Amino acid sequence: MRKSAECLPSSISLHTLKLPDTDWASSSHHIWWEMEIPTGCFRIIYIRSQSTQLHLKNVYSSLAVCMFVAAAGSYVHVVTRIFQGGLLTLLGSLGMVVWLSMTPHNPETEKKRLAILAGFAFFTGVGLGPAMDFVIIINPSIIVTAFLGTSIIFVCFTLSALYAKRRSFLFLGGILMSGLSVLFLVSVVNMFFGSAILFKAHMYLGLVIMCGFVLFDTQLIIEKAENGDKDYIWHCVDLFLDFVTIFRKLMILLAMNEKDKKKEKK
């Protein structure tokens, strides 16, 4: 989409960064959108190369496929009972991730790595089965509500990361890792106390942290792509894990709240 300067409002400017006449520059150019509210209190900067845009399309296309395959895995557990979520599916997921990480990213191995990614998504979906069994007993509609809620959360935070100033959320990395350490300590402590309140606090805090990871991982993927790392399959794994973790936590929280409401009615 190209617009002349006359078509743009005074508060919006479009700049094209002209690069030296080299092979690299001719294959990819950067567009810099800058929008400023007259008050100067709000500013959006959007910088993305064409190769990075293509990379993001591949990442999110792979993510959509992972969602479908994971849903199939959950269906296998809940409905057919051919595979049951548990230790074996956890080991299967870990095995697929290790296999994927050990397989180099190149055109010759792309189909193989996509198949491994699909296997990882399938085992992850089957692994969600036990949590879904718990939720179905309380209210089956919670699964749909949790999925829609997760989708909205994921899309909102993804858009925030995509249209925010470049690298503006990368500072969250240290904070989020510290948050994961706190979650681990809380879970260990709660193994001895078995407190429902502490468990719920753990789930809410984990949900907030995973939302932060959506921001962080999205911008980190962009930076990696800008620096030449075009392994969209591995980048898809990061976002897929973010989505699944948010879904699991939101689903369990909704189920616990529904269960508490039923107890109050009695």
Short mmCIF file of C-alpha atoms in Angstrom, two decimals:
data_model
loop_
_atom_site.label_atom_id
_atom_site.label_comp_id
_atom_site.label_asym_id
_atom_site.label_seq_id
_atom_site.Cartn_x
_atom_site.Cartn_y
_atom_site.Cartn_z
CA MET A 1 0.00 0.00 0.00
CA ARG A 2 1.50 3.33 -1.04
CA LYS A 3 0.26 6.76 -0.10
CA SER A 4 1.48 10.13 -1.16
CA ALA A 5 2.38 12.69 1.44
CA GLU A 6 -0.67 14.75 0.51
CA CYS A 7 -3.01 11.89 1.46
CA LEU A 8 -1.66 11.60 5.00
CA PRO A 9 -2.91 13.67 7.95
CA SER A 10 -0.46 16.09 9.44
CA SER A 11 -0.05 13.86 12.51
CA ILE A 12 1.00 10.82 10.45
CA SER A 13 4.16 10.50 8.43
CA LEU A 14 5.44 7.69 6.26
CA HIS A 15 9.17 7.23 5.84
CA THR A 16 11.03 4.77 3.66
CA LEU A 17 14.54 4.06 4.82
CA LYS A 18 16.71 4.09 1.68
CA LEU A 19 19.57 1.66 1.90
CA PRO A 20 22.79 1.49 -0.13
CA ASP A 21 22.52 -0.16 -3.53
CA THR A 22 23.55 -3.66 -2.49
CA ASP A 23 22.08 -7.11 -2.99
CA TRP A 24 20.90 -7.13 0.63
CA ALA A 25 19.27 -3.75 0.31
CA SER A 26 17.52 -4.60 -2.94
CA SER A 27 15.99 -7.75 -1.48
CA SER A 28 14.52 -6.08 1.56
CA HIS A 29 13.65 -2.54 2.54
CA HIS A 30 12.25 -1.14 5.74
CA ILE A 31 9.09 0.85 6.21
CA TRP A 32 8.82 3.14 9.19
CA TRP A 33 5.35 4.25 10.21
CA GLU A 34 5.15 6.96 12.82
CA MET A 35 1.92 8.30 14.25
CA GLU A 36 1.75 11.05 16.81
CA ILE A 37 -1.32 12.39 18.57
CA PRO A 38 -1.29 16.22 18.59
CA THR A 39 -0.76 16.21 22.34
CA GLY A 40 2.43 14.22 21.87
CA CYS A 41 1.37 11.79 24.61
CA PHE A 42 0.94 8.75 22.36
CA ARG A 43 3.34 7.39 19.81
CA ILE A 44 3.50 4.23 17.74
CA ILE A 45 6.55 3.22 15.75
CA TYR A 46 6.26 0.26 13.41
CA ILE A 47 9.43 -1.08 11.84
CA ARG A 48 9.40 -4.32 9.89
CA SER A 49 11.33 -5.65 6.89
CA GLN A 50 9.53 -7.57 4.16
CA SER A 51 11.48 -10.72 5.02
CA THR A 52 10.39 -10.40 8.66
CA GLN A 53 6.77 -9.96 7.59
CA LEU A 54 7.02 -13.21 5.62
CA HIS A 55 8.68 -14.86 8.61
CA LEU A 56 5.82 -13.82 10.89
CA LYS A 57 3.29 -15.18 8.41
CA ASN A 58 5.07 -18.53 8.52
CA VAL A 59 5.19 -18.47 12.32
CA TYR A 60 1.49 -17.76 12.75
CA SER A 61 0.48 -20.17 9.98
CA SER A 62 2.43 -22.90 11.77
CA LEU A 63 0.83 -21.84 15.04
CA ALA A 64 -2.65 -22.24 13.53
CA VAL A 65 -1.76 -25.76 12.39
CA CYS A 66 -0.45 -26.55 15.88
CA MET A 67 -3.77 -25.44 17.37
CA PHE A 68 -5.68 -27.77 15.07
CA VAL A 69 -3.40 -30.74 15.78
CA ALA A 70 -3.49 -30.09 19.54
CA ALA A 71 -7.30 -29.98 19.40
CA ALA A 72 -7.21 -33.35 17.64
CA GLY A 73 -4.96 -34.69 20.39
CA SER A 74 -7.36 -33.49 23.09
CA TYR A 75 -10.25 -35.08 21.18
CA VAL A 76 -8.39 -38.39 21.09
CA HIS A 77 -8.05 -38.33 24.88
CA VAL A 78 -11.50 -37.06 25.81
CA VAL A 79 -13.63 -38.91 23.23
CA THR A 80 -11.83 -41.91 21.76
CA ARG A 81 -9.59 -42.77 24.74
CA ILE A 82 -7.07 -44.31 22.33
CA PHE A 83 -4.31 -42.27 23.99
CA GLN A 84 -4.43 -41.05 27.57
CA GLY A 85 -2.71 -37.93 28.81
CA GLY A 86 -0.10 -38.62 31.46
CA LEU A 87 3.58 -39.31 31.95
CA LEU A 88 4.01 -40.97 28.55
CA THR A 89 2.54 -38.02 26.64
CA LEU A 90 4.72 -35.65 28.68
CA LEU A 91 7.79 -37.67 27.75
CA GLY A 92 6.56 -37.73 24.15
CA SER A 93 6.28 -33.94 24.08
CA LEU A 94 9.74 -33.51 25.59
CA GLY A 95 11.17 -36.02 23.14
CA MET A 96 9.68 -34.16 20.19
CA VAL A 97 11.08 -30.83 21.41
CA VAL A 98 14.55 -32.31 21.86
CA TRP A 99 14.36 -33.94 18.42
CA LEU A 100 13.23 -30.66 16.87
CA SER A 101 16.03 -28.70 18.53
CA MET A 102 18.62 -31.20 17.30
CA THR A 103 17.37 -31.09 13.71
CA PRO A 104 19.03 -28.21 11.81
CA HIS A 105 16.86 -25.63 10.09
CA ASN A 106 17.31 -25.76 6.32
CA PRO A 107 15.12 -26.35 3.25
CA GLU A 108 16.00 -30.06 3.17
CA THR A 109 14.75 -30.68 6.73
CA GLU A 110 11.78 -28.31 6.67
CA LYS A 111 9.11 -30.98 6.06
CA LYS A 112 10.68 -33.26 8.65
CA ARG A 113 10.74 -30.49 11.25
CA LEU A 114 7.12 -29.59 10.49
CA ALA A 115 6.16 -33.22 11.09
CA ILE A 116 8.05 -33.17 14.40
CA LEU A 117 6.26 -29.93 15.32
CA ALA A 118 2.91 -31.57 14.56
CA GLY A 119 3.88 -34.53 16.75
CA PHE A 120 4.78 -32.18 19.58
CA ALA A 121 1.45 -30.36 19.23
CA PHE A 122 -0.44 -33.68 19.21
CA PHE A 123 1.20 -34.95 22.41
CA THR A 124 0.64 -31.56 24.03
CA GLY A 125 -3.05 -31.73 23.13
CA VAL A 126 -3.35 -35.24 24.55
CA GLY A 127 -1.60 -33.98 27.68
CA LEU A 128 -4.39 -31.44 28.17
CA GLY A 129 -6.87 -34.32 28.40
CA PRO A 130 -6.78 -34.92 32.19
CA ALA A 131 -7.42 -31.23 32.90
CA MET A 132 -10.30 -31.30 30.42
CA ASP A 133 -11.76 -34.36 32.14
CA PHE A 134 -11.83 -32.39 35.39
CA VAL A 135 -13.48 -29.41 33.70
CA ILE A 136 -16.08 -31.48 31.82
CA ILE A 137 -17.36 -32.88 35.12
CA ILE A 138 -18.01 -29.35 36.37
CA ASN A 139 -19.23 -27.68 33.16
CA PRO A 140 -18.21 -28.69 29.61
CA SER A 141 -18.90 -25.21 28.24
CA ILE A 142 -15.93 -23.91 30.25
CA ILE A 143 -13.59 -25.41 27.64
CA VAL A 144 -15.09 -23.28 24.87
CA THR A 145 -15.14 -20.20 27.10
CA ALA A 146 -11.49 -20.73 28.06
CA PHE A 147 -10.45 -21.18 24.44
CA LEU A 148 -12.25 -18.02 23.32
CA GLY A 149 -10.85 -16.10 26.28
CA THR A 150 -7.34 -17.34 25.55
CA SER A 151 -7.68 -16.40 21.89
CA ILE A 152 -8.76 -12.87 22.78
CA ILE A 153 -5.94 -12.47 25.32
CA PHE A 154 -3.36 -13.84 22.90
CA VAL A 155 -4.48 -11.67 19.98
CA CYS A 156 -4.61 -8.50 22.10
CA PHE A 157 -1.14 -8.97 23.58
CA THR A 158 0.28 -10.03 20.21
CA LEU A 159 -1.04 -6.89 18.53
CA SER A 160 0.32 -4.81 21.40
CA ALA A 161 3.77 -6.32 20.83
CA LEU A 162 3.62 -5.99 17.04
CA TYR A 163 2.62 -2.33 17.01
CA ALA A 164 4.59 -1.17 20.04
CA LYS A 165 7.95 0.53 19.73
CA ARG A 166 10.58 -1.95 18.64
CA ARG A 167 12.31 -3.77 21.53
CA SER A 168 10.08 -1.95 24.02
CA PHE A 169 9.04 -5.16 25.81
CA LEU A 170 12.35 -7.02 25.75
CA PHE A 171 13.18 -5.65 29.20
CA LEU A 172 10.47 -7.98 30.54
CA GLY A 173 12.72 -11.01 30.04
CA GLY A 174 14.45 -10.80 33.40
CA ILE A 175 11.25 -9.94 35.25
CA LEU A 176 9.35 -12.84 33.70
CA MET A 177 12.09 -15.35 34.46
CA SER A 178 12.13 -14.13 38.07
CA GLY A 179 8.36 -14.58 38.10
CA LEU A 180 8.76 -18.18 36.95
CA SER A 181 11.19 -18.76 39.80
CA VAL A 182 8.63 -17.40 42.26
CA LEU A 183 5.96 -19.67 40.76
CA PHE A 184 8.22 -22.68 41.20
CA LEU A 185 8.90 -21.82 44.84
CA VAL A 186 5.19 -21.28 45.52
CA SER A 187 4.32 -24.64 43.96
CA VAL A 188 6.98 -26.39 46.07
CA VAL A 189 5.74 -24.72 49.26
CA ASN A 190 2.14 -25.59 48.43
CA MET A 191 3.09 -29.26 48.07
CA PHE A 192 3.44 -29.28 51.87
CA PHE A 193 0.50 -27.02 52.77
CA GLY A 194 -2.04 -28.00 50.10
CA SER A 195 -3.71 -24.59 50.29
CA ALA A 196 -6.47 -23.93 47.75
CA ILE A 197 -5.97 -20.17 48.16
CA LEU A 198 -2.25 -20.47 47.50
CA PHE A 199 -2.94 -22.67 44.47
CA LYS A 200 -5.38 -20.12 43.08
CA ALA A 201 -2.90 -17.29 43.65
CA HIS A 202 -0.29 -19.39 41.85
CA MET A 203 -2.63 -19.82 38.88
CA TYR A 204 -3.51 -16.11 38.64
CA LEU A 205 0.12 -15.05 38.93
CA GLY A 206 1.07 -17.62 36.30
CA LEU A 207 -1.61 -16.28 33.98
CA VAL A 208 -0.24 -12.75 34.29
CA ILE A 209 3.32 -13.94 33.69
CA MET A 210 2.33 -15.89 30.57
CA CYS A 211 0.59 -12.82 29.15
CA GLY A 212 3.89 -11.03 29.64
CA PHE A 213 5.65 -13.82 27.78
CA VAL A 214 3.38 -13.26 24.77
CA LEU A 215 4.65 -9.67 24.61
CA PHE A 216 8.26 -10.67 25.20
CA ASP A 217 8.36 -13.68 22.85
CA THR A 218 6.64 -11.82 20.02
CA GLN A 219 9.14 -8.98 20.06
CA LEU A 220 12.04 -11.38 20.57
CA ILE A 221 10.97 -13.32 17.47
CA ILE A 222 10.90 -10.08 15.50
CA GLU A 223 14.39 -9.15 16.66
CA LYS A 224 15.74 -12.60 15.86
CA ALA A 225 14.19 -12.44 12.39
CA GLU A 226 15.65 -8.98 11.79
CA ASN A 227 19.06 -10.38 12.73
CA GLY A 228 18.79 -13.29 10.30
CA ASP A 229 17.26 -16.07 12.44
CA LYS A 230 14.43 -17.34 10.22
CA ASP A 231 13.69 -20.60 12.06
CA TYR A 232 9.93 -20.04 12.07
CA ILE A 233 9.23 -23.59 13.26
CA TRP A 234 11.17 -23.14 16.49
CA HIS A 235 9.73 -19.66 16.99
CA CYS A 236 6.28 -21.18 16.62
CA VAL A 237 7.04 -23.49 19.55
CA ASP A 238 7.54 -20.49 21.85
CA LEU A 239 4.18 -18.94 20.99
CA PHE A 240 2.38 -22.29 21.02
CA LEU A 241 3.58 -22.98 24.55
CA ASP A 242 2.45 -19.50 25.60
CA PHE A 243 -1.03 -20.12 24.19
CA VAL A 244 -1.39 -23.60 25.68
CA THR A 245 -0.22 -22.49 29.13
CA ILE A 246 -2.64 -19.54 29.17
CA PHE A 247 -5.46 -21.84 28.04
CA ARG A 248 -4.71 -24.43 30.70
CA LYS A 249 -4.53 -21.90 33.53
CA LEU A 250 -7.61 -19.98 32.41
CA MET A 251 -9.60 -23.19 32.00
CA ILE A 252 -8.70 -24.43 35.49
CA LEU A 253 -9.43 -21.04 37.08
CA LEU A 254 -12.85 -20.87 35.41
CA ALA A 255 -13.59 -24.42 36.55
CA MET A 256 -12.57 -23.66 40.14
CA ASN A 257 -14.72 -20.53 40.21
CA GLU A 258 -17.67 -22.47 38.79
CA LYS A 259 -17.18 -25.16 41.41
CA ASP A 260 -17.12 -22.56 44.20
CA LYS A 261 -20.36 -21.04 42.90
CA LYS A 262 -22.07 -24.44 42.96
CA LYS A 263 -20.92 -24.98 46.55
CA GLU A 264 -22.33 -21.60 47.59
CA LYS A 265 -25.71 -22.44 46.06
CA LYS A 266 -25.87 -25.64 48.08
#
